Amino acid sequence: MKLFVYHTPELTPTDHLPDCAVVIDVLRATTTIATALHAGAEAVQAFDDIEKLMQVSENWSASLRLRAGERGGAKVSGCDMGNSPLESTPEKVKGRRLFLSTTNGTRALQRVEKSQAVVSAALVNTRSCVRYLLEKQPETVWLVGSGWQGSYSLEDTTCAGAIAHSLGRESGQSEEEIIGNDEVIGAVALYTHWQDKLLEMLHQSSHGKRLLGLNAHEDLRYCAQTDTLDVLPIQKEPGVLASPAFKPSNF
Ligand code: MLT
């Protein structure tokens, strides 16, 4: 297994794809996706465009769909909900499909959707992601941060570092074998610096500050938790993520 970290979708190569892409948007899209699937959502379908989301979701019965839209951290008007993971309660999402469009996370998913395998990760489910990669042993893995409108996000690269750090320790491979680019080394260093103060890291990050300005303190607290959800969102068709029952051999 060879790991590559890309800080943003814009920095990912466009002339080839990995065997497995891991899309990361700690604040908050991939935390919300993991939470919704853990709470029993049928699937999460991601869109970079709100108009398209409205069009496609129109074909679903209103009782089986939820439209979730976020721009600039705030809920998009006309949607049932925004992008707070705290909104994805079992009462609300169980058995329904979440149609989701966010500023950066859903765009990152779209960027790598043609990869052989696509999964999403956040701090809340890094362990599930690591277990999947250790079992599947894809030859090339891209850890893709969503960033913010083309700029690097501290929290996404820290999460990429958490995954790379675990894989480095558990894969049995040498550093030379597993490290695909310098960004992996940077991401691991970032994670080891912040690992015991992840909430503080979110408070210092630029998107964390933006969300705090929108009173999303509880969201930051929730997103800073590690390995609280035993769930792995896996793309089953382009843009649609679902979660098989969690048993490593079911992946
Ligand atoms: C994004 O896609 O940029 C984020 O998930 C924004 C957010 O809702 O915090």
Coordinates of N, CA and C and ligand atoms in Angstrom, one line a residue:
M1 N 0.9 -1.2 0.0 CA 0.0 0.0 0.0 C 0.9 1.2 0.0
K2 N 0.6 2.2 -0.9 CA 1.3 3.4 -1.0 C 0.3 4.6 -0.7
L3 N 0.7 5.4 0.3 CA -0.3 6.5 0.6 C 0.2 7.8 0.0
F4 N -0.8 8.6 -0.4 CA -0.6 10.0 -0.9 C -1.6 10.9 -0.2
V5 N -1.1 12.0 0.3 CA -2.0 13.0 0.9 C -2.1 14.2 -0.1
Y6 N -3.4 14.6 -0.3 CA -3.6 15.8 -1.1 C -4.5 16.7 -0.2
H7 N -4.0 18.0 0.0 CA -4.7 18.8 0.9 C -6.0 19.3 0.4
T8 N -6.2 19.4 -0.8 CA -7.5 19.9 -1.4 C -7.8 19.1 -2.7
P9 N -9.1 19.2 -3.1 CA -9.5 18.5 -4.4 C -8.7 19.1 -5.5
E10 N -8.4 20.4 -5.4 CA -7.7 21.1 -6.5 C -6.3 20.6 -6.7
L11 N -5.7 20.1 -5.6 CA -4.3 19.6 -5.6 C -4.2 18.1 -6.0
T12 N -5.4 17.4 -6.2 CA -5.3 16.0 -6.6 C -5.0 15.9 -8.1
P13 N -4.2 15.0 -8.5 CA -3.9 14.8 -9.9 C -5.1 14.6 -10.7
T14 N -5.1 15.0 -11.9 CA -6.3 14.8 -12.8 C -6.0 13.8 -13.9
D15 N -4.8 13.3 -14.0 CA -4.5 12.4 -15.1 C -4.5 10.9 -14.7
H16 N -4.7 10.6 -13.4 CA -4.9 9.2 -13.0 C -5.6 9.2 -11.7
L17 N -6.0 8.0 -11.3 CA -6.8 7.8 -10.1 C -6.2 6.7 -9.2
P18 N -6.5 6.7 -7.9 CA -6.0 5.7 -7.1 C -6.9 4.4 -7.0
D19 N -6.3 3.4 -6.4 CA -7.2 2.2 -6.2 C -8.2 2.5 -5.1
C20 N -7.9 3.4 -4.2 CA -8.9 3.8 -3.2 C -8.7 5.3 -2.8
A21 N -9.7 6.0 -2.9 CA -9.7 7.4 -2.5 C -10.4 7.6 -1.1
V22 N -9.8 8.2 -0.2 CA -10.5 8.5 1.1 C -10.7 10.0 1.2
V23 N -12.0 10.4 1.2 CA -12.3 11.8 1.2 C -12.6 12.3 2.6
I24 N -12.0 13.4 2.9 CA -12.0 13.9 4.3 C -12.5 15.3 4.4
D25 N -13.6 15.5 5.2 CA -14.0 16.9 5.5 C -14.5 16.9 6.9
V26 N -13.6 17.0 7.8 CA -13.9 16.9 9.3 C -15.0 17.9 9.7
L27 N -14.8 19.2 9.2 CA -15.8 20.2 9.4 C -16.5 20.5 8.1
R28 N -17.7 19.9 7.8 CA -18.3 18.9 8.6 C -18.9 17.8 7.7
A29 N -18.7 17.9 6.4 CA -19.5 17.0 5.5 C -19.2 15.5 5.8
T30 N -18.0 15.1 6.0 CA -17.8 13.6 6.1 C -18.1 13.2 7.6
T31 N -18.1 14.1 8.5 CA -18.6 13.8 9.8 C -20.1 13.6 9.8
T32 N -20.8 14.4 9.0 CA -22.2 14.3 8.8 C -22.6 13.0 8.1
I33 N -21.8 12.7 7.1 CA -22.1 11.5 6.3 C -22.0 10.2 7.2
A34 N -20.9 10.2 8.0 CA -20.7 9.0 8.9 C -21.9 9.0 9.9
T35 N -22.3 10.1 10.4 CA -23.3 10.2 11.4 C -24.7 9.8 10.9
A36 N -25.0 10.2 9.7 CA -26.3 9.9 9.1 C -26.4 8.4 8.8
L37 N -25.3 7.8 8.3 CA -25.3 6.4 8.0 C -25.3 5.6 9.3
H38 N -24.6 6.0 10.3 CA -24.6 5.3 11.5 C -26.0 5.4 12.2
A39 N -26.8 6.5 11.9 CA -28.1 6.7 12.4 C -29.2 5.9 11.6
G40 N -28.7 5.3 10.5 CA -29.7 4.4 9.8 C -30.2 5.0 8.5
A41 N -29.5 6.1 8.0 CA -29.9 6.6 6.7 C -29.7 5.5 5.6
E42 N -30.6 5.5 4.6 CA -30.4 4.4 3.6 C -29.1 4.7 2.8
A43 N -28.8 5.9 2.5 CA -27.6 6.3 1.8 C -27.5 7.8 1.9
V44 N -26.3 8.3 1.5 CA -26.1 9.7 1.3 C -25.7 10.0 -0.1
Q45 N -26.4 10.8 -0.8 CA -26.1 11.2 -2.2 C -25.6 12.6 -2.2
A46 N -24.3 12.7 -2.8 CA -23.6 14.0 -2.7 C -23.7 14.7 -4.0
F47 N -23.9 16.0 -4.0 CA -24.0 16.9 -5.1 C -23.1 18.1 -4.9
D48 N -22.5 18.6 -6.0 CA -21.8 19.9 -5.8 C -22.7 21.0 -6.1
D49 N -23.8 20.7 -6.7 CA -24.7 21.8 -7.2 C -26.1 21.6 -6.6
I50 N -26.7 22.7 -6.0 CA -28.0 22.6 -5.3 C -29.1 22.3 -6.3
E51 N -29.0 23.0 -7.4 CA -30.1 22.8 -8.4 C -30.3 21.3 -8.8
K52 N -29.1 20.7 -9.0 CA -29.1 19.3 -9.4 C -29.7 18.4 -8.3
L53 N -29.3 18.8 -7.0 CA -29.8 18.1 -5.9 C -31.3 18.1 -5.8
M54 N -31.9 19.3 -6.0 CA -33.3 19.5 -6.0 C -34.0 18.7 -7.1
Q55 N -33.4 18.7 -8.3 CA -34.0 18.0 -9.4 C -34.0 16.4 -9.1
V56 N -32.8 15.9 -8.7 CA -32.7 14.4 -8.6 C -33.6 14.0 -7.4
S57 N -33.6 14.8 -6.3 CA -34.4 14.3 -5.1 C -35.9 14.4 -5.3
E58 N -36.3 15.2 -6.3 CA -37.7 15.4 -6.7 C -38.3 14.0 -7.1
N59 N -37.4 13.1 -7.6 CA -38.0 11.8 -8.0 C -38.2 10.9 -6.8
W60 N -37.9 11.3 -5.6 CA -38.1 10.5 -4.5 C -39.3 10.9 -3.7
S61 N -40.0 10.0 -3.1 CA -41.1 10.4 -2.2 C -40.6 11.2 -1.1
A62 N -41.4 12.3 -0.7 CA -40.9 13.2 0.3 C -40.7 12.5 1.6
S63 N -41.4 11.3 1.9 CA -41.2 10.6 3.2 C -39.8 9.9 3.2
L64 N -39.2 9.7 2.0 CA -38.0 8.9 1.9 C -36.8 9.7 1.6
R65 N -36.9 11.0 1.6 CA -35.7 11.9 1.3 C -35.6 13.0 2.3
L66 N -34.3 13.4 2.4 CA -34.1 14.7 3.2 C -33.1 15.5 2.4
R67 N -33.4 16.7 2.2 CA -32.5 17.6 1.5 C -31.6 18.4 2.4
A68 N -30.3 18.2 2.3 CA -29.4 18.9 3.2 C -28.5 19.8 2.4
G69 N -28.5 21.1 2.7 CA -27.7 22.0 1.9 C -26.9 23.0 2.8
E70 N -25.7 23.2 2.5 CA -24.9 24.2 3.2 C -24.0 25.0 2.3
R71 N -24.0 26.3 2.5 CA -23.0 27.2 1.8 C -22.5 28.2 2.9
G72 N -21.2 28.3 2.9 CA -20.6 29.2 3.9 C -20.8 28.9 5.3
G73 N -21.2 27.6 5.6 CA -21.4 27.1 6.9 C -22.9 27.2 7.3
A74 N -23.7 28.0 6.5 CA -25.1 28.1 6.9 C -26.0 27.2 6.0
K75 N -27.2 27.0 6.5 CA -28.2 26.1 5.8 C -28.7 26.9 4.6
V76 N -28.9 26.1 3.5 CA -29.4 26.7 2.3 C -30.9 26.7 2.4
S77 N -31.5 27.8 2.0 CA -33.0 27.9 2.2 C -33.6 27.0 1.2
G78 N -34.7 26.4 1.6 CA -35.4 25.5 0.7 C -35.0 24.0 1.1
C79 N -34.0 23.8 1.8 CA -33.5 22.5 2.2 C -34.2 22.1 3.6
D80 N -34.3 20.8 3.8 CA -34.8 20.4 5.1 C -33.9 20.6 6.3
M81 N -32.6 20.6 6.0 CA -31.6 20.8 7.0 C -30.3 21.3 6.4
G82 N -29.4 21.7 7.3 CA -28.1 22.2 6.9 C -27.1 21.0 7.0
N83 N -25.9 21.3 7.4 CA -24.8 20.3 7.4 C -24.3 20.0 8.8
S84 N -25.1 20.3 9.8 CA -24.7 19.9 11.1 C -24.9 18.4 11.4
P85 N -23.8 17.7 11.8 CA -24.0 16.3 12.1 C -25.0 16.0 13.2
L86 N -25.2 17.0 14.0 CA -26.2 16.9 15.2 C -27.6 16.8 14.7
E87 N -27.8 17.2 13.5 CA -29.2 17.1 12.9 C -29.5 15.7 12.4
S88 N -28.5 14.9 12.2 CA -28.7 13.6 11.7 C -29.1 12.6 12.8
T89 N -30.2 12.7 13.4 CA -30.6 11.8 14.5 C -31.3 10.6 13.8
P90 N -31.4 9.5 14.5 CA -32.1 8.3 14.0 C -33.5 8.7 13.7
E91 N -34.2 9.4 14.6 CA -35.6 9.8 14.4 C -35.8 10.5 13.0
K92 N -34.8 11.3 12.6 CA -34.9 12.1 11.4 C -34.5 11.3 10.2
V93 N -33.4 10.6 10.3 CA -32.8 10.0 9.0 C -33.1 8.6 8.7
K94 N -33.5 7.8 9.7 CA -33.6 6.4 9.6 C -34.4 6.0 8.3
G95 N -33.9 5.2 7.5 CA -34.6 4.7 6.3 C -34.7 5.7 5.2
R96 N -34.1 6.9 5.4 CA -34.3 7.9 4.3 C -32.9 8.1 3.6
R97 N -33.0 8.7 2.4 CA -31.8 9.1 1.7 C -31.5 10.5 2.0
L98 N -30.3 10.8 2.3 CA -29.9 12.2 2.5 C -29.3 12.7 1.2
F99 N -29.9 13.7 0.7 CA -29.3 14.4 -0.5 C -28.6 15.6 0.0
L100 N -27.2 15.6 -0.2 CA -26.4 16.5 0.5 C -25.5 17.4 -0.5
S101 N -25.5 18.7 -0.3 CA -24.6 19.5 -1.1 C -23.9 20.5 -0.1
T102 N -22.6 20.5 -0.1 CA -21.9 21.4 0.8 C -20.8 22.2 0.0
T103 N -20.2 23.2 0.6 CA -19.3 24.1 -0.1 C -18.1 23.3 -0.7
N104 N -17.5 22.4 0.1 CA -16.3 21.8 -0.4 C -16.3 20.3 -0.3
G105 N -16.9 19.7 0.7 CA -16.8 18.2 0.9 C -17.4 17.4 -0.2
T106 N -18.6 17.9 -0.7 CA -19.3 17.1 -1.8 C -18.5 17.3 -3.1
R107 N -17.8 18.5 -3.2 CA -17.0 18.7 -4.4 C -15.8 17.8 -4.4
A108 N -15.2 17.6 -3.2 CA -14.1 16.7 -3.1 C -14.5 15.2 -3.5
L109 N -15.7 14.8 -3.0 CA -16.2 13.5 -3.4 C -16.3 13.3 -4.9
Q110 N -16.8 14.4 -5.5 CA -17.0 14.3 -6.9 C -15.7 14.2 -7.7
R111 N -14.7 14.9 -7.2 CA -13.4 14.9 -7.9 C -12.8 13.5 -8.0
V112 N -13.1 12.6 -7.0 CA -12.4 11.3 -7.1 C -13.4 10.2 -7.3
E113 N -14.7 10.5 -7.7 CA -15.7 9.5 -7.7 C -15.5 8.4 -8.7
K114 N -14.6 8.6 -9.6 CA -14.3 7.5 -10.6 C -13.2 6.5 -10.1
S115 N -12.7 6.8 -8.9 CA -11.7 5.9 -8.4 C -12.3 4.5 -8.2
Q116 N -11.4 3.5 -8.2 CA -11.9 2.1 -8.1 C -12.7 1.9 -6.8
A117 N -12.3 2.5 -5.7 CA -13.0 2.5 -4.5 C -13.0 3.9 -3.9
V118 N -14.1 4.3 -3.3 CA -14.1 5.6 -2.6 C -14.8 5.5 -1.3
V119 N -14.1 6.0 -0.2 CA -14.8 5.9 1.1 C -14.6 7.4 1.7
S120 N -15.4 7.6 2.8 CA -15.2 8.9 3.4 C -14.8 8.7 4.9
A121 N -14.0 9.7 5.3 CA -13.5 9.5 6.7 C -13.5 10.9 7.4
A122 N -13.6 10.9 8.7 CA -13.5 12.1 9.6 C -12.9 11.6 10.9
L123 N -12.7 12.4 11.8 CA -12.1 12.0 13.1 C -13.0 10.9 13.8
V124 N -14.3 11.1 13.6 CA -15.2 10.2 14.3 C -15.2 8.7 13.8
N125 N -14.6 8.5 12.6 CA -14.6 7.1 12.1 C -13.2 6.7 11.5
T126 N -12.1 7.3 12.0 CA -10.8 7.0 11.4 C -10.5 5.5 11.5
R127 N -10.9 5.0 12.7 CA -10.6 3.6 13.0 C -11.2 2.6 11.9
S128 N -12.5 2.9 11.6 CA -13.2 2.1 10.6 C -12.5 2.2 9.3
C129 N -12.0 3.3 8.9 CA -11.3 3.5 7.7 C -10.0 2.8 7.6
V130 N -9.2 2.8 8.7 CA -8.0 2.1 8.8 C -8.2 0.6 8.7
R131 N -9.2 0.1 9.4 CA -9.5 -1.3 9.3 C -9.8 -1.8 7.9
Y132 N -10.6 -0.9 7.2 CA -10.9 -1.2 5.8 C -9.7 -1.3 4.9
L133 N -8.8 -0.3 5.1 CA -7.6 -0.2 4.2 C -6.7 -1.4 4.6
L134 N -6.6 -1.8 5.8 CA -5.7 -2.9 6.2 C -6.2 -4.2 5.6
E135 N -7.6 -4.3 5.6 CA -8.1 -5.5 5.0 C -8.0 -5.6 3.5
K136 N -8.4 -4.4 2.9 CA -8.4 -4.4 1.4 C -7.1 -4.3 0.7
Q137 N -6.1 -3.7 1.4 CA -4.7 -3.5 0.9 C -4.7 -3.0 -0.5
P138 N -5.4 -1.8 -0.8 CA -5.3 -1.2 -2.1 C -3.9 -0.8 -2.4
E139 N -3.4 -0.9 -3.6 CA -2.0 -0.6 -3.9 C -1.8 0.9 -3.7
T140 N -2.7 1.8 -4.2 CA -2.5 3.2 -4.0 C -3.7 3.8 -3.3
V141 N -3.4 4.6 -2.3 CA -4.5 5.2 -1.5 C -4.2 6.7 -1.5
W142 N -5.3 7.5 -1.9 CA -5.2 9.0 -1.8 C -6.1 9.4 -0.6
L143 N -5.5 10.2 0.3 CA -6.2 10.8 1.4 C -6.4 12.2 1.0
V144 N -7.7 12.6 0.6 CA -8.0 13.8 0.0 C -8.7 14.8 0.9
G145 N -8.1 15.9 1.3 CA -8.8 16.8 2.2 C -9.7 17.7 1.3
S146 N -10.8 18.2 1.9 CA -11.7 19.0 1.2 C -11.3 20.5 1.2
G147 N -10.6 20.9 2.2 CA -10.1 22.3 2.3 C -11.3 23.3 2.3
W148 N -10.9 24.5 2.0 CA -12.0 25.5 1.9 C -11.7 26.3 0.6
Q149 N -12.6 26.1 -0.4 CA -12.5 26.9 -1.6 C -11.1 26.9 -2.2
G150 N -10.4 25.8 -2.2 CA -9.1 25.7 -2.8 C -7.9 25.9 -1.9
S151 N -8.2 26.3 -0.6 CA -7.2 26.4 0.4 C -7.1 25.2 1.3
Y152 N -6.0 25.0 1.8 CA -5.7 23.9 2.8 C -6.5 24.1 4.1
S153 N -7.0 23.0 4.6 CA -7.7 23.1 6.0 C -6.9 22.2 7.0
L154 N -6.6 22.9 8.1 CA -5.8 22.2 9.1 C -6.4 20.9 9.6
E155 N -7.8 20.9 9.7 CA -8.4 19.7 10.3 C -8.5 18.5 9.4
D156 N -8.6 18.8 8.1 CA -8.6 17.7 7.1 C -7.2 17.0 7.0
T157 N -6.2 17.8 7.0 CA -4.8 17.2 6.9 C -4.5 16.5 8.2
T158 N -4.9 17.1 9.3 CA -4.7 16.4 10.6 C -5.3 15.0 10.6
C159 N -6.6 14.9 10.1 CA -7.3 13.6 10.0 C -6.6 12.7 9.1
A160 N -6.1 13.2 7.9 CA -5.3 12.4 7.0 C -4.1 11.8 7.7
G161 N -3.5 12.7 8.5 CA -2.3 12.3 9.3 C -2.6 11.2 10.3
A162 N -3.8 11.3 10.9 CA -4.2 10.2 11.9 C -4.3 8.9 11.2
I163 N -4.9 8.9 10.0 CA -5.1 7.6 9.2 C -3.7 7.1 8.8
A164 N -2.9 8.0 8.3 CA -1.5 7.6 7.8 C -0.7 7.1 9.0
H165 N -0.8 7.7 10.2 CA -0.1 7.3 11.4 C -0.4 5.9 11.8
S166 N -1.7 5.6 11.8 CA -2.2 4.2 12.2 C -1.7 3.2 11.2
L167 N -1.8 3.6 9.9 CA -1.4 2.6 8.8 C 0.1 2.4 8.9
G168 N 0.8 3.4 9.2 CA 2.3 3.3 9.3 C 2.6 2.3 10.4
R169 N 1.9 2.3 11.5 CA 2.2 1.5 12.6 C 1.7 0.0 12.4
E170 N 0.5 -0.1 11.7 CA -0.1 -1.4 11.7 C 0.0 -2.2 10.4
S171 N 0.5 -1.6 9.4 CA 0.6 -2.3 8.1 C 1.8 -3.2 8.0
G172 N 2.7 -3.0 8.8 CA 3.9 -3.9 8.7 C 4.9 -3.5 7.6
Q173 N 4.6 -2.4 7.0 CA 5.4 -1.9 5.9 C 6.5 -0.9 6.4
S174 N 7.6 -0.8 5.7 CA 8.6 0.2 6.1 C 8.0 1.6 5.7
E175 N 8.6 2.7 6.3 CA 8.2 4.0 5.9 C 8.4 4.3 4.4
E176 N 9.6 3.7 3.9 CA 9.9 3.9 2.5 C 8.8 3.3 1.6
E177 N 8.3 2.2 2.0 CA 7.3 1.5 1.2 C 5.9 2.2 1.2
I178 N 5.6 2.8 2.4 CA 4.2 3.3 2.5 C 4.1 4.8 2.2
I179 N 5.1 5.6 2.3 CA 5.0 7.0 2.1 C 5.1 7.3 0.6
G180 N 4.0 7.9 0.0 CA 4.0 8.2 -1.4 C 4.4 9.6 -1.7
N181 N 4.1 10.6 -0.8 CA 4.6 11.9 -1.1 C 4.9 12.6 0.2
D182 N 5.5 13.8 0.1 CA 6.0 14.5 1.3 C 4.8 15.0 2.2
E183 N 3.7 15.1 1.5 CA 2.5 15.6 2.3 C 2.1 14.5 3.4
V184 N 2.4 13.3 3.1 CA 2.1 12.2 4.1 C 2.9 12.5 5.4
I185 N 4.2 12.8 5.2 CA 5.1 13.1 6.4 C 4.6 14.4 7.1
G186 N 4.2 15.4 6.4 CA 3.7 16.6 7.0 C 2.4 16.3 7.7
A187 N 1.5 15.5 7.2 CA 0.2 15.2 7.8 C 0.4 14.5 9.1
V188 N 1.3 13.5 9.1 CA 1.6 12.7 10.3 C 2.2 13.6 11.4
A189 N 3.1 14.5 11.0 CA 3.7 15.4 12.0 C 2.6 16.3 12.6
L190 N 1.6 16.8 11.7 CA 0.5 17.6 12.2 C -0.3 16.9 13.2
Y191 N -0.7 15.6 12.8 CA -1.5 14.8 13.7 C -0.8 14.6 15.1
T192 N 0.5 14.2 15.0 CA 1.2 13.9 16.3 C 1.2 15.2 17.2
H193 N 1.3 16.4 16.5 CA 1.3 17.6 17.3 C -0.1 17.8 18.0
W194 N -1.2 17.5 17.3 CA -2.5 17.9 17.8 C -3.3 16.8 18.4
Q195 N -2.8 15.6 18.4 CA -3.6 14.4 18.7 C -4.3 14.5 20.1
D196 N -3.6 15.1 21.0 CA -4.3 15.2 22.4 C -5.1 16.5 22.6
K197 N -5.2 17.3 21.6 CA -5.9 18.6 21.7 C -6.6 18.9 20.4
L198 N -7.5 17.9 20.0 CA -8.1 18.1 18.7 C -9.2 19.1 18.7
L199 N -9.9 19.3 19.9 CA -10.9 20.4 19.9 C -10.2 21.7 19.8
E200 N -9.1 21.9 20.5 CA -8.3 23.1 20.4 C -7.9 23.4 18.9
M201 N -7.5 22.3 18.2 CA -7.1 22.4 16.8 C -8.3 23.0 16.0
L202 N -9.5 22.4 16.3 CA -10.6 22.9 15.5 C -11.0 24.3 15.8
H203 N -10.7 24.7 17.1 CA -11.0 26.1 17.5 C -10.0 27.1 16.8
Q204 N -8.8 26.6 16.5 CA -7.8 27.4 15.9 C -7.9 27.5 14.3
S205 N -8.6 26.5 13.8 CA -8.7 26.4 12.3 C -9.6 27.5 11.8
S206 N -9.4 27.9 10.5 CA -10.1 29.0 10.0 C -11.6 28.6 9.8
H207 N -11.9 27.4 9.4 CA -13.3 27.1 9.2 C -14.0 26.8 10.6
G208 N -13.2 26.4 11.6 CA -13.7 26.2 12.9 C -14.1 27.6 13.4
K209 N -13.3 28.6 13.2 CA -13.6 30.0 13.6 C -14.9 30.5 12.9
R210 N -15.0 30.1 11.6 CA -16.2 30.5 10.9 C -17.4 29.9 11.5
L211 N -17.3 28.6 11.8 CA -18.5 27.9 12.4 C -18.8 28.4 13.8
L212 N -17.7 28.8 14.6 CA -18.0 29.4 15.9 C -18.7 30.7 15.8
G213 N -18.4 31.4 14.7 CA -19.2 32.7 14.5 C -20.6 32.4 14.2
L214 N -21.0 31.2 13.8 CA -22.4 30.8 13.5 C -22.9 30.0 14.7
N215 N -22.2 30.1 15.8 CA -22.7 29.5 17.1 C -22.7 27.9 17.1
A216 N -21.8 27.4 16.3 CA -21.8 25.9 16.1 C -20.8 25.3 17.1
H217 N -20.8 25.7 18.3 CA -19.8 25.2 19.3 C -20.0 23.7 19.5
E218 N -21.2 23.2 19.6 CA -21.5 21.8 19.8 C -21.0 21.0 18.6
D219 N -21.1 21.5 17.4 CA -20.7 20.8 16.2 C -19.2 20.6 16.3
L220 N -18.4 21.6 16.8 CA -17.0 21.4 16.9 C -16.6 20.3 17.9
R221 N -17.3 20.4 19.0 CA -17.1 19.4 20.1 C -17.4 18.0 19.5
Y222 N -18.5 17.8 18.8 CA -18.8 16.5 18.2 C -17.8 16.1 17.2
C223 N -17.4 17.0 16.3 CA -16.5 16.6 15.2 C -15.1 16.3 15.7
A224 N -14.7 16.8 16.9 CA -13.4 16.6 17.5 C -13.2 15.2 18.1
Q225 N -14.3 14.5 18.2 CA -14.2 13.2 18.9 C -13.6 12.2 17.9
T226 N -12.8 11.2 18.5 CA -12.2 10.3 17.6 C -12.8 8.9 17.8
D227 N -13.0 8.2 16.7 CA -13.5 6.8 16.7 C -14.7 6.6 17.6
T228 N -15.7 7.4 17.5 CA -16.9 7.3 18.2 C -17.9 6.5 17.4
L229 N -17.7 6.5 16.0 CA -18.7 5.8 15.1 C -18.0 4.6 14.4
D230 N -18.6 3.4 14.6 CA -18.1 2.2 13.9 C -18.9 2.1 12.6
V231 N -18.5 3.0 11.7 CA -19.2 3.0 10.4 C -18.2 3.5 9.3
L232 N -18.4 2.9 8.1 CA -17.6 3.4 7.0 C -18.4 3.7 5.8
P233 N -18.6 4.9 5.4 CA -19.3 5.2 4.2 C -18.5 4.8 3.0
I234 N -19.1 4.0 2.1 CA -18.4 3.4 0.9 C -19.3 3.8 -0.3
Q235 N -18.6 4.3 -1.3 CA -19.4 4.7 -2.5 C -19.9 3.4 -3.2
K236 N -21.2 3.4 -3.5 CA -21.8 2.2 -4.2 C -22.1 2.5 -5.6
E237 N -22.3 3.7 -5.9 CA -22.4 4.2 -7.3 C -21.9 5.7 -7.3
P238 N -21.5 6.3 -8.4 CA -20.9 7.6 -8.3 C -21.8 8.6 -7.5
G239 N -21.2 9.1 -6.4 CA -21.9 10.1 -5.6 C -22.8 9.6 -4.5
V240 N -23.0 8.2 -4.5 CA -23.9 7.6 -3.5 C -23.1 6.8 -2.5
L241 N -23.1 7.2 -1.2 CA -22.4 6.5 -0.2 C -23.3 5.7 0.7
A242 N -23.0 4.5 1.0 CA -23.8 3.7 2.0 C -22.8 2.9 2.9
S243 N -23.4 2.3 3.9 CA -22.5 1.6 4.8 C -23.0 0.2 5.0
P244 N -22.1 -0.8 4.5 CA -22.5 -2.2 4.8 C -22.4 -2.4 6.3
A245 N -23.1 -3.4 6.8 CA -23.0 -3.7 8.3 C -21.6 -3.9 8.6
F246 N -21.2 -3.4 9.7 CA -19.7 -3.4 10.0 C -19.2 -4.7 10.4
K247 N -18.7 -5.4 9.5 CA -17.9 -6.6 9.8 C -16.8 -6.5 8.7
P248 N -15.5 -6.6 9.1 CA -14.5 -6.4 8.1 C -14.7 -7.2 6.8
S249 N -15.2 -8.4 6.9 CA -15.3 -9.2 5.7 C -16.5 -8.8 4.8
N250 N -17.4 -7.9 5.3 CA -18.5 -7.5 4.6 C -18.2 -6.3 3.6
F251 N -17.0 -5.7 3.7 CA -16.6 -4.6 2.9 C -16.6 -5.0 1.4
Ligands
MLT1 C1 -17.9 22.0 3.4 O1 -18.2 21.1 2.6 O2 -17.2 22.9 3.1 C2 -18.2 21.9 4.9 O3 -18.8 20.6 5.2 C3 -18.9 23.1 5.4 C4 -19.6 23.0 6.7 O4 -20.8 22.7 6.6 O5 -19.1 23.2 7.7

